[in-house]
Amino acid sequence: MDFSLTEDRQMLSDSLTRYLREKYPMEVRNAAAYAEPFHAPAHWQGLSELGALYALAPEEAGGFGGTGFDVSVVFEALGGALCPEPVLAALMAARLMTAAGEDQEALLSGAVKYAVAIGEIDAWYDIGAVGTEAVTSGEGHALTGRKSVIYGGQVAEKLLVAAKLDGKVALFEVAAEAASVTGYGMIDGGGAAEVVLDATPGRLLIADAGAALADAVNAGIVALCSEAVGAMDALYAMTLDYLRTRKQFGVAIGQFQALQHRAVDMLTEIEQARSITIKAAAELDGPEAGRYASMAKNLIGRAGRLVAEEAIQMHGGIAMTWEYPGSHYAKRLVMIDAQLGDTDYHLSRMMAA
């Protein structure tokens, strides 16, 4: 990002970037992103020790960040390295646990992995349309329903589940081992899970969780937009390098004016995406966080797809191969559009507002 970094954020950005370049070098990151079993995190503890997870929560919750810019610093570095670790799940869980006043040391230290179960087959993006039901059972609650495409759910030990309780959307903590969890890999190398709850015991965290869930989703959108900016920067750099080295008719193809214009169009889209992401990060804890998150997600979805497609076109056949990292960056950018609301959903959300 181009916003003015504090010294602490700059140090975190630099150390995280160096660490990810070491752990996910260009020649192995494709294989790392698709690693089995079930896309398990390979460097989770390392990220925590660097402070990446602690940067996602405010000081009162045991972290040292929690602002939109702190989130952006972490996720831009993750996007640049095409890192498949389930940090998005940790971020959203941290926001929810902060709202609930829960102790987060196990989450931030990396000792326990969390996932947030909101989406359902009939309620992809609309929190109010959640169909999972919770009923009082003894001194606790029992949850019944199905949650779909839970990012990070394939390795989670704790699930934060949105379910209807007395007509309101409430938030519950559920042990993953108590539910039926089916993990699988996504097309971009990340992992997710389907979760089936059948009178599964859950601990009530927030009785009326609508606002807390909306905040977690907004934070997740800022994170995804920042990750997309990092990925687009990396893909653009790869494209420029290819234009400078690939020769046709005896000269580097980067000397052809038509390709120069297309490269400038890519850069323009990236800078627009960067600007709207900075604005969304700045507004994350404000009264219009949802509006700016939707604006950013809509633009990022369109810009990410354009950058991915242009990079593939200008690379030619090499861009479609498994061995070349560009194809995997392109897949990640397309997948980001589908996470937490696609371009059409956020356009309709802005129009409705």
mmCIF file of C-alpha atoms in Angstrom:
data_model
loop_
_atom_site.group_PDB
_atom_site.id
_atom_site.type_symbol
_atom_site.label_atom_id
_atom_site.label_comp_id
_atom_site.label_asym_id
_atom_site.label_seq_id
_atom_site.Cartn_x
_atom_site.Cartn_y
_atom_site.Cartn_z
ATOM 1 C CA MET A 1 0.000 0.000 0.000
ATOM 2 C CA ASP A 2 1.060 3.582 -0.534
ATOM 3 C CA PHE A 3 -0.435 5.039 2.648
ATOM 4 C CA SER A 4 1.983 6.483 5.192
ATOM 5 C CA LEU A 5 3.230 3.504 7.191
ATOM 6 C CA THR A 6 4.098 3.834 10.850
ATOM 7 C CA GLU A 7 7.482 2.465 11.846
ATOM 8 C CA ASP A 8 5.890 -0.628 13.397
ATOM 9 C CA ARG A 9 3.802 -1.355 10.301
ATOM 10 C CA GLN A 10 6.811 -0.886 8.034
ATOM 11 C CA MET A 11 8.835 -3.315 10.141
ATOM 12 C CA LEU A 12 6.013 -5.849 10.060
ATOM 13 C CA SER A 13 5.618 -5.455 6.304
ATOM 14 C CA ASP A 14 9.335 -5.890 5.653
ATOM 15 C CA SER A 15 9.798 -8.883 7.946
ATOM 16 C CA LEU A 16 6.649 -10.608 6.699
ATOM 17 C CA THR A 17 7.624 -10.066 3.060
ATOM 18 C CA ARG A 18 11.107 -11.495 3.644
ATOM 19 C CA TYR A 19 9.696 -14.479 5.529
ATOM 20 C CA LEU A 20 7.149 -15.300 2.832
ATOM 21 C CA ARG A 21 9.726 -14.990 0.050
ATOM 22 C CA GLU A 22 11.875 -17.479 1.929
ATOM 23 C CA LYS A 23 9.073 -19.938 2.621
ATOM 24 C CA TYR A 24 7.264 -19.522 -0.711
ATOM 25 C CA PRO A 25 9.981 -18.937 -3.329
ATOM 26 C CA MET A 26 8.753 -18.664 -6.896
ATOM 27 C CA GLU A 27 9.862 -22.136 -7.919
ATOM 28 C CA VAL A 28 7.940 -23.964 -5.151
ATOM 29 C CA ARG A 29 4.973 -21.763 -4.254
ATOM 30 C CA ASN A 30 2.628 -23.469 -6.713
ATOM 31 C CA ALA A 31 3.233 -26.861 -5.146
ATOM 32 C CA ALA A 32 3.014 -25.384 -1.640
ATOM 33 C CA ALA A 33 -0.353 -23.823 -2.328
ATOM 34 C CA TYR A 34 -1.823 -27.164 -3.377
ATOM 35 C CA ALA A 35 -0.176 -29.289 -0.692
ATOM 36 C CA GLU A 36 -2.032 -32.180 0.913
ATOM 37 C CA PRO A 37 -3.447 -33.368 3.220
ATOM 38 C CA PHE A 38 -6.426 -31.080 2.754
ATOM 39 C CA HIS A 39 -4.259 -28.036 2.182
ATOM 40 C CA ALA A 40 -2.904 -27.956 5.728
ATOM 41 C CA PRO A 41 -1.015 -24.810 6.833
ATOM 42 C CA ALA A 42 2.735 -25.243 6.503
ATOM 43 C CA HIS A 43 4.015 -22.100 8.235
ATOM 44 C CA TRP A 44 1.238 -21.151 10.632
ATOM 45 C CA GLN A 45 3.411 -20.850 13.730
ATOM 46 C CA GLY A 46 5.975 -18.843 11.833
ATOM 47 C CA LEU A 47 3.364 -16.267 10.855
ATOM 48 C CA SER A 48 2.254 -15.984 14.468
ATOM 49 C CA GLU A 49 5.829 -15.584 15.733
ATOM 50 C CA LEU A 50 6.373 -12.752 13.243
ATOM 51 C CA GLY A 51 3.320 -10.983 14.640
ATOM 52 C CA ALA A 52 1.066 -11.402 11.608
ATOM 53 C CA LEU A 53 -1.802 -12.812 13.679
ATOM 54 C CA TYR A 54 -1.318 -10.406 16.593
ATOM 55 C CA ALA A 55 -1.581 -7.507 14.134
ATOM 56 C CA LEU A 56 -5.183 -8.529 13.430
ATOM 57 C CA ALA A 57 -6.490 -7.717 16.923
ATOM 58 C CA PRO A 58 -6.448 -4.522 19.046
ATOM 59 C CA GLU A 59 -4.401 -4.127 22.213
ATOM 60 C CA GLU A 60 -7.398 -4.614 24.503
ATOM 61 C CA ALA A 61 -7.898 -8.043 22.935
ATOM 62 C CA GLY A 62 -4.252 -9.069 23.284
ATOM 63 C CA GLY A 63 -2.987 -7.934 19.883
ATOM 64 C CA PHE A 64 -1.128 -4.831 18.768
ATOM 65 C CA GLY A 65 -3.123 -3.625 15.763
ATOM 66 C CA GLY A 66 -6.591 -4.406 14.539
ATOM 67 C CA THR A 67 -7.059 -1.319 12.349
ATOM 68 C CA GLY A 68 -7.780 -1.436 8.636
ATOM 69 C CA PHE A 69 -4.195 -0.451 7.816
ATOM 70 C CA ASP A 70 -2.787 -3.222 10.032
ATOM 71 C CA VAL A 71 -4.973 -5.716 8.194
ATOM 72 C CA SER A 72 -3.844 -4.308 4.840
ATOM 73 C CA VAL A 73 -0.148 -4.635 5.673
ATOM 74 C CA VAL A 74 -0.518 -8.322 6.519
ATOM 75 C CA PHE A 75 -2.721 -9.308 3.602
ATOM 76 C CA GLU A 76 -0.854 -7.370 0.931
ATOM 77 C CA ALA A 77 2.244 -9.375 1.840
ATOM 78 C CA LEU A 78 0.240 -12.618 1.771
ATOM 79 C CA GLY A 79 -1.128 -11.769 -1.672
ATOM 80 C CA GLY A 80 2.287 -10.958 -3.073
ATOM 81 C CA ALA A 81 3.567 -14.389 -2.027
ATOM 82 C CA LEU A 82 0.410 -16.277 -3.008
ATOM 83 C CA CYS A 83 0.367 -17.620 0.561
ATOM 84 C CA PRO A 84 -2.387 -20.240 1.122
ATOM 85 C CA GLU A 85 -2.449 -20.066 4.942
ATOM 86 C CA PRO A 86 -5.978 -19.520 6.377
ATOM 87 C CA VAL A 87 -5.258 -16.060 7.793
ATOM 88 C CA LEU A 88 -8.591 -14.680 6.554
ATOM 89 C CA ALA A 89 -10.393 -17.070 8.903
ATOM 90 C CA ALA A 90 -8.209 -15.910 11.798
ATOM 91 C CA LEU A 91 -8.930 -12.251 11.047
ATOM 92 C CA MET A 92 -12.702 -12.693 10.965
ATOM 93 C CA ALA A 93 -12.597 -14.845 14.092
ATOM 94 C CA ALA A 94 -10.521 -12.186 15.886
ATOM 95 C CA ARG A 95 -13.083 -9.477 15.031
ATOM 96 C CA LEU A 96 -15.925 -11.631 16.337
ATOM 97 C CA MET A 97 -14.109 -12.651 19.495
ATOM 98 C CA THR A 98 -13.246 -9.014 20.182
ATOM 99 C CA ALA A 99 -16.948 -8.127 19.903
ATOM 100 C CA ALA A 100 -17.781 -11.001 22.256
ATOM 101 C CA GLY A 101 -15.098 -10.047 24.788
ATOM 102 C CA GLU A 102 -13.454 -13.474 24.497
ATOM 103 C CA ASP A 103 -9.843 -14.307 25.284
ATOM 104 C CA GLN A 104 -7.893 -14.582 22.014
ATOM 105 C CA GLU A 105 -4.454 -15.724 23.106
ATOM 106 C CA ALA A 106 -4.917 -19.224 21.676
ATOM 107 C CA LEU A 107 -6.000 -17.763 18.335
ATOM 108 C CA LEU A 108 -3.306 -15.086 18.060
ATOM 109 C CA SER A 109 -0.502 -17.387 19.184
ATOM 110 C CA GLY A 110 -1.496 -19.919 16.541
ATOM 111 C CA ALA A 111 -2.166 -22.614 19.143
ATOM 112 C CA VAL A 112 -5.789 -23.039 18.027
ATOM 113 C CA LYS A 113 -7.045 -22.517 14.490
ATOM 114 C CA TYR A 114 -10.482 -20.951 14.014
ATOM 115 C CA ALA A 115 -12.878 -20.675 11.087
ATOM 116 C CA VAL A 116 -16.015 -18.564 10.712
ATOM 117 C CA ALA A 117 -19.077 -20.439 9.432
ATOM 118 C CA ILE A 118 -21.536 -17.961 7.917
ATOM 119 C CA GLY A 119 -22.269 -18.981 4.316
ATOM 120 C CA GLU A 120 -24.972 -21.452 3.371
ATOM 121 C CA ILE A 121 -26.241 -22.904 0.098
ATOM 122 C CA ASP A 122 -29.337 -20.680 0.239
ATOM 123 C CA ALA A 123 -27.622 -17.721 1.933
ATOM 124 C CA TRP A 124 -24.245 -17.143 0.297
ATOM 125 C CA TYR A 125 -23.713 -13.547 1.288
ATOM 126 C CA ASP A 126 -26.818 -12.386 3.193
ATOM 127 C CA ILE A 127 -26.271 -12.752 6.930
ATOM 128 C CA GLY A 128 -29.968 -12.233 7.638
ATOM 129 C CA ALA A 129 -30.923 -15.193 5.446
ATOM 130 C CA VAL A 130 -29.034 -17.733 7.565
ATOM 131 C CA GLY A 131 -31.125 -20.894 7.968
ATOM 132 C CA THR A 132 -29.131 -22.777 10.619
ATOM 133 C CA GLU A 133 -31.187 -22.993 13.799
ATOM 134 C CA ALA A 134 -30.133 -23.016 17.454
ATOM 135 C CA VAL A 135 -32.308 -24.205 20.314
ATOM 136 C CA THR A 136 -31.775 -24.289 24.058
ATOM 137 C CA SER A 137 -30.508 -27.677 25.192
ATOM 138 C CA GLY A 138 -29.901 -28.112 28.910
ATOM 139 C CA GLU A 139 -27.537 -25.357 30.020
ATOM 140 C CA GLY A 140 -26.285 -24.764 26.481
ATOM 141 C CA HIS A 141 -27.555 -24.783 22.904
ATOM 142 C CA ALA A 142 -27.840 -27.274 20.057
ATOM 143 C CA LEU A 143 -27.293 -26.228 16.435
ATOM 144 C CA THR A 144 -28.742 -27.824 13.315
ATOM 145 C CA GLY A 145 -27.996 -26.865 9.723
ATOM 146 C CA ARG A 146 -25.348 -26.878 6.997
ATOM 147 C CA LYS A 147 -22.607 -24.347 6.359
ATOM 148 C CA SER A 148 -20.930 -24.188 2.943
ATOM 149 C CA VAL A 149 -17.502 -23.123 1.665
ATOM 150 C CA ILE A 150 -16.044 -22.323 5.062
ATOM 151 C CA TYR A 151 -12.578 -20.936 4.335
ATOM 152 C CA GLY A 152 -9.992 -22.500 6.593
ATOM 153 C CA GLY A 153 -12.600 -24.931 7.895
ATOM 154 C CA GLN A 154 -10.614 -27.931 6.681
ATOM 155 C CA VAL A 155 -8.019 -27.405 9.420
ATOM 156 C CA ALA A 156 -10.026 -25.522 12.060
ATOM 157 C CA GLU A 157 -10.293 -26.774 15.609
ATOM 158 C CA LYS A 158 -12.952 -24.226 16.601
ATOM 159 C CA LEU A 159 -15.837 -22.932 14.494
ATOM 160 C CA LEU A 160 -17.639 -19.645 15.063
ATOM 161 C CA VAL A 161 -21.107 -20.368 13.692
ATOM 162 C CA ALA A 162 -23.896 -17.953 12.797
ATOM 163 C CA ALA A 163 -27.309 -19.423 13.600
ATOM 164 C CA LYS A 164 -30.853 -18.205 14.247
ATOM 165 C CA LEU A 165 -31.858 -18.050 17.903
ATOM 166 C CA ASP A 166 -35.245 -16.622 18.893
ATOM 167 C CA GLY A 167 -35.576 -14.895 15.548
ATOM 168 C CA LYS A 168 -32.150 -13.214 15.647
ATOM 169 C CA VAL A 169 -28.810 -14.233 14.174
ATOM 170 C CA ALA A 170 -26.595 -15.299 17.065
ATOM 171 C CA LEU A 171 -22.966 -16.401 17.234
ATOM 172 C CA PHE A 172 -21.856 -19.711 18.735
ATOM 173 C CA GLU A 173 -18.550 -21.437 19.316
ATOM 174 C CA VAL A 174 -18.564 -25.066 18.189
ATOM 175 C CA ALA A 175 -15.787 -27.636 18.493
ATOM 176 C CA ALA A 176 -14.928 -28.868 14.999
ATOM 177 C CA GLU A 177 -14.702 -32.434 16.245
ATOM 178 C CA ALA A 178 -18.350 -32.256 17.336
ATOM 179 C CA ALA A 179 -19.538 -31.425 13.804
ATOM 180 C CA SER A 180 -19.300 -33.228 10.489
ATOM 181 C CA VAL A 181 -16.536 -31.419 8.595
ATOM 182 C CA THR A 182 -15.612 -32.309 5.009
ATOM 183 C CA GLY A 183 -12.487 -30.536 3.834
ATOM 184 C CA TYR A 184 -11.461 -29.934 0.223
ATOM 185 C CA GLY A 185 -9.227 -27.731 -1.900
ATOM 186 C CA MET A 186 -10.330 -24.723 -3.912
ATOM 187 C CA ILE A 187 -9.209 -24.071 -7.489
ATOM 188 C CA ASP A 188 -6.783 -21.390 -6.301
ATOM 189 C CA GLY A 189 -4.948 -23.654 -3.855
ATOM 190 C CA GLY A 190 -6.720 -22.531 -0.684
ATOM 191 C CA GLY A 191 -8.711 -24.878 1.520
ATOM 192 C CA ALA A 192 -12.344 -24.873 2.625
ATOM 193 C CA ALA A 193 -14.917 -27.183 4.171
ATOM 194 C CA GLU A 194 -18.576 -28.127 4.290
ATOM 195 C CA VAL A 195 -19.908 -28.287 7.865
ATOM 196 C CA VAL A 196 -23.019 -30.218 8.846
ATOM 197 C CA LEU A 197 -24.524 -29.599 12.278
ATOM 198 C CA ASP A 198 -27.035 -32.068 13.717
ATOM 199 C CA ALA A 199 -28.052 -31.035 17.234
ATOM 200 C CA THR A 200 -24.393 -30.119 17.691
ATOM 201 C CA PRO A 201 -23.591 -28.483 21.040
ATOM 202 C CA GLY A 202 -22.519 -24.853 20.854
ATOM 203 C CA ARG A 203 -21.540 -22.150 23.321
ATOM 204 C CA LEU A 204 -23.389 -18.863 22.889
ATOM 205 C CA LEU A 205 -21.021 -15.918 22.392
ATOM 206 C CA ILE A 206 -23.333 -13.141 21.136
ATOM 207 C CA ALA A 207 -27.131 -13.335 21.257
ATOM 208 C CA ASP A 208 -27.689 -10.626 18.636
ATOM 209 C CA ALA A 209 -24.639 -10.879 16.398
ATOM 210 C CA GLY A 210 -25.796 -9.068 13.261
ATOM 211 C CA ALA A 211 -23.550 -6.036 13.766
ATOM 212 C CA ALA A 212 -20.548 -8.121 14.835
ATOM 213 C CA LEU A 213 -20.887 -10.414 11.816
ATOM 214 C CA ALA A 214 -21.208 -7.442 9.468
ATOM 215 C CA ASP A 215 -18.021 -5.964 10.965
ATOM 216 C CA ALA A 216 -16.165 -9.264 10.516
ATOM 217 C CA VAL A 217 -17.270 -9.438 6.873
ATOM 218 C CA ASN A 218 -16.194 -5.831 6.253
ATOM 219 C CA ALA A 219 -12.784 -6.582 7.748
ATOM 220 C CA GLY A 220 -12.564 -9.706 5.600
ATOM 221 C CA ILE A 221 -13.338 -7.630 2.499
ATOM 222 C CA VAL A 222 -10.574 -5.146 3.317
ATOM 223 C CA ALA A 223 -8.228 -8.107 3.767
ATOM 224 C CA LEU A 224 -9.207 -9.660 0.430
ATOM 225 C CA CYS A 225 -8.843 -6.339 -1.391
ATOM 226 C CA SER A 226 -5.376 -5.860 0.102
ATOM 227 C CA GLU A 227 -4.426 -9.413 -0.829
ATOM 228 C CA ALA A 228 -5.611 -8.754 -4.382
ATOM 229 C CA VAL A 229 -3.460 -5.605 -4.602
ATOM 230 C CA GLY A 230 -0.420 -7.609 -3.489
ATOM 231 C CA ALA A 231 -1.179 -10.343 -6.024
ATOM 232 C CA MET A 232 -1.761 -7.831 -8.835
ATOM 233 C CA ASP A 233 1.531 -6.086 -8.047
ATOM 234 C CA ALA A 234 3.374 -9.417 -8.267
ATOM 235 C CA LEU A 235 1.617 -10.441 -11.475
ATOM 236 C CA TYR A 236 2.286 -7.048 -13.055
ATOM 237 C CA ALA A 237 5.983 -7.292 -12.194
ATOM 238 C CA MET A 238 6.103 -10.754 -13.784
ATOM 239 C CA THR A 239 4.414 -9.412 -16.910
ATOM 240 C CA LEU A 240 6.848 -6.509 -17.262
ATOM 241 C CA ASP A 241 9.781 -8.866 -16.845
ATOM 242 C CA TYR A 242 8.384 -11.092 -19.578
ATOM 243 C CA LEU A 243 7.822 -8.152 -21.927
ATOM 244 C CA ARG A 244 11.442 -7.084 -21.432
ATOM 245 C CA THR A 245 12.935 -10.540 -22.059
ATOM 246 C CA ARG A 246 10.679 -12.268 -24.609
ATOM 247 C CA LYS A 247 11.845 -11.485 -28.137
ATOM 248 C CA GLN A 248 9.937 -11.542 -31.398
ATOM 249 C CA PHE A 249 11.211 -10.353 -34.781
ATOM 250 C CA GLY A 250 14.582 -9.750 -33.153
ATOM 251 C CA VAL A 251 13.412 -7.280 -30.467
ATOM 252 C CA ALA A 252 11.866 -7.483 -26.989
ATOM 253 C CA ILE A 253 8.075 -7.534 -27.320
ATOM 254 C CA GLY A 254 7.907 -4.755 -24.734
ATOM 255 C CA GLN A 255 9.001 -2.381 -27.477
ATOM 256 C CA PHE A 256 5.702 -2.879 -29.304
ATOM 257 C CA GLN A 257 3.477 0.093 -28.603
ATOM 258 C CA ALA A 258 0.266 -1.964 -28.436
ATOM 259 C CA LEU A 259 1.671 -4.044 -25.562
ATOM 260 C CA GLN A 260 2.988 -0.922 -23.846
ATOM 261 C CA HIS A 261 -0.527 0.533 -23.863
ATOM 262 C CA ARG A 262 -1.974 -2.656 -22.401
ATOM 263 C CA ALA A 263 0.666 -2.652 -19.650
ATOM 264 C CA VAL A 264 -0.257 0.949 -18.796
ATOM 265 C CA ASP A 265 -3.930 -0.051 -18.618
ATOM 266 C CA MET A 266 -2.972 -2.808 -16.151
ATOM 267 C CA LEU A 267 -1.056 -0.349 -13.988
ATOM 268 C CA THR A 268 -3.971 2.106 -14.029
ATOM 269 C CA GLU A 269 -6.361 -0.588 -12.800
ATOM 270 C CA ILE A 270 -3.946 -1.619 -10.049
ATOM 271 C CA GLU A 271 -3.512 1.937 -8.799
ATOM 272 C CA GLN A 272 -7.282 2.481 -8.751
ATOM 273 C CA ALA A 273 -7.636 -0.755 -6.786
ATOM 274 C CA ARG A 274 -4.935 0.384 -4.370
ATOM 275 C CA SER A 275 -6.653 3.721 -3.801
ATOM 276 C CA ILE A 276 -10.095 2.305 -3.057
ATOM 277 C CA THR A 277 -8.548 -0.319 -0.760
ATOM 278 C CA ILE A 278 -6.787 2.415 1.224
ATOM 279 C CA LYS A 279 -10.114 4.229 1.581
ATOM 280 C CA ALA A 280 -11.918 1.072 2.704
ATOM 281 C CA ALA A 281 -9.148 0.365 5.235
ATOM 282 C CA ALA A 282 -9.383 3.908 6.601
ATOM 283 C CA GLU A 283 -13.161 3.603 7.032
ATOM 284 C CA LEU A 284 -13.177 0.074 8.479
ATOM 285 C CA ASP A 285 -14.188 1.068 12.011
ATOM 286 C CA GLY A 286 -16.353 3.994 10.933
ATOM 287 C CA PRO A 287 -20.103 4.313 10.367
ATOM 288 C CA GLU A 288 -19.777 3.827 6.598
ATOM 289 C CA ALA A 289 -17.490 0.807 6.691
ATOM 290 C CA GLY A 290 -19.958 -1.383 4.812
ATOM 291 C CA ARG A 291 -20.438 1.134 2.011
ATOM 292 C CA TYR A 292 -16.736 1.563 1.343
ATOM 293 C CA ALA A 293 -16.094 -2.158 1.692
ATOM 294 C CA SER A 294 -18.672 -2.815 -1.035
ATOM 295 C CA MET A 295 -17.190 -0.105 -3.256
ATOM 296 C CA ALA A 296 -13.745 -1.620 -2.866
ATOM 297 C CA LYS A 297 -14.867 -5.209 -3.425
ATOM 298 C CA ASN A 298 -16.771 -4.290 -6.576
ATOM 299 C CA LEU A 299 -13.812 -2.461 -8.090
ATOM 300 C CA ILE A 300 -11.293 -5.081 -6.957
ATOM 301 C CA GLY A 301 -13.335 -7.847 -8.575
ATOM 302 C CA ARG A 302 -13.348 -6.074 -11.909
ATOM 303 C CA ALA A 303 -9.730 -4.914 -11.743
ATOM 304 C CA GLY A 304 -8.431 -8.297 -10.611
ATOM 305 C CA ARG A 305 -10.111 -10.123 -13.469
ATOM 306 C CA LEU A 306 -8.820 -7.588 -16.026
ATOM 307 C CA VAL A 307 -5.247 -7.774 -14.707
ATOM 308 C CA ALA A 308 -5.388 -11.593 -14.675
ATOM 309 C CA GLU A 309 -6.710 -11.778 -18.230
ATOM 310 C CA GLU A 310 -4.281 -9.192 -19.607
ATOM 311 C CA ALA A 311 -1.321 -10.917 -17.972
ATOM 312 C CA ILE A 312 -2.342 -14.244 -19.504
ATOM 313 C CA GLN A 313 -2.802 -12.663 -22.938
ATOM 314 C CA MET A 314 0.571 -10.890 -22.916
ATOM 315 C CA HIS A 315 2.430 -13.942 -21.640
ATOM 316 C CA GLY A 316 1.000 -16.133 -24.366
ATOM 317 C CA GLY A 317 0.921 -19.908 -23.911
ATOM 318 C CA ILE A 318 3.333 -19.949 -20.961
ATOM 319 C CA ALA A 319 0.713 -18.227 -18.786
ATOM 320 C CA MET A 320 -1.568 -21.261 -18.977
ATOM 321 C CA THR A 321 0.985 -23.765 -17.705
ATOM 322 C CA TRP A 322 1.068 -25.237 -14.199
ATOM 323 C CA GLU A 323 4.793 -24.536 -13.861
ATOM 324 C CA TYR A 324 4.482 -20.790 -14.370
ATOM 325 C CA PRO A 325 3.334 -18.844 -11.266
ATOM 326 C CA GLY A 326 1.331 -16.350 -13.319
ATOM 327 C CA SER A 327 -1.472 -18.817 -13.900
ATOM 328 C CA HIS A 328 -1.870 -19.373 -10.162
ATOM 329 C CA TYR A 329 -1.940 -15.656 -9.407
ATOM 330 C CA ALA A 330 -4.660 -15.318 -12.039
ATOM 331 C CA LYS A 331 -6.721 -18.064 -10.417
ATOM 332 C CA ARG A 332 -6.366 -16.456 -7.008
ATOM 333 C CA LEU A 333 -7.515 -13.082 -8.323
ATOM 334 C CA VAL A 334 -10.599 -14.645 -9.906
ATOM 335 C CA MET A 335 -11.384 -16.536 -6.675
ATOM 336 C CA ILE A 336 -11.082 -13.375 -4.573
ATOM 337 C CA ASP A 337 -13.991 -11.927 -6.517
ATOM 338 C CA ALA A 338 -16.186 -14.818 -5.354
ATOM 339 C CA GLN A 339 -15.256 -14.564 -1.675
ATOM 340 C CA LEU A 340 -17.477 -12.522 0.671
ATOM 341 C CA GLY A 341 -19.614 -11.202 -2.179
ATOM 342 C CA ASP A 342 -18.830 -10.851 -5.881
ATOM 343 C CA THR A 343 -18.952 -7.719 -8.041
ATOM 344 C CA ASP A 344 -22.671 -8.076 -8.820
ATOM 345 C CA TYR A 345 -23.638 -8.558 -5.178
ATOM 346 C CA HIS A 346 -21.713 -5.516 -3.969
ATOM 347 C CA LEU A 347 -22.988 -3.391 -6.842
ATOM 348 C CA SER A 348 -26.561 -4.240 -5.845
ATOM 349 C CA ARG A 349 -25.689 -3.573 -2.194
ATOM 350 C CA MET A 350 -24.424 -0.082 -3.051
ATOM 351 C CA MET A 351 -27.433 0.658 -5.234
ATOM 352 C CA ALA A 352 -29.814 -0.448 -2.484
ATOM 353 C CA ALA A 353 -28.093 1.885 -0.027
#
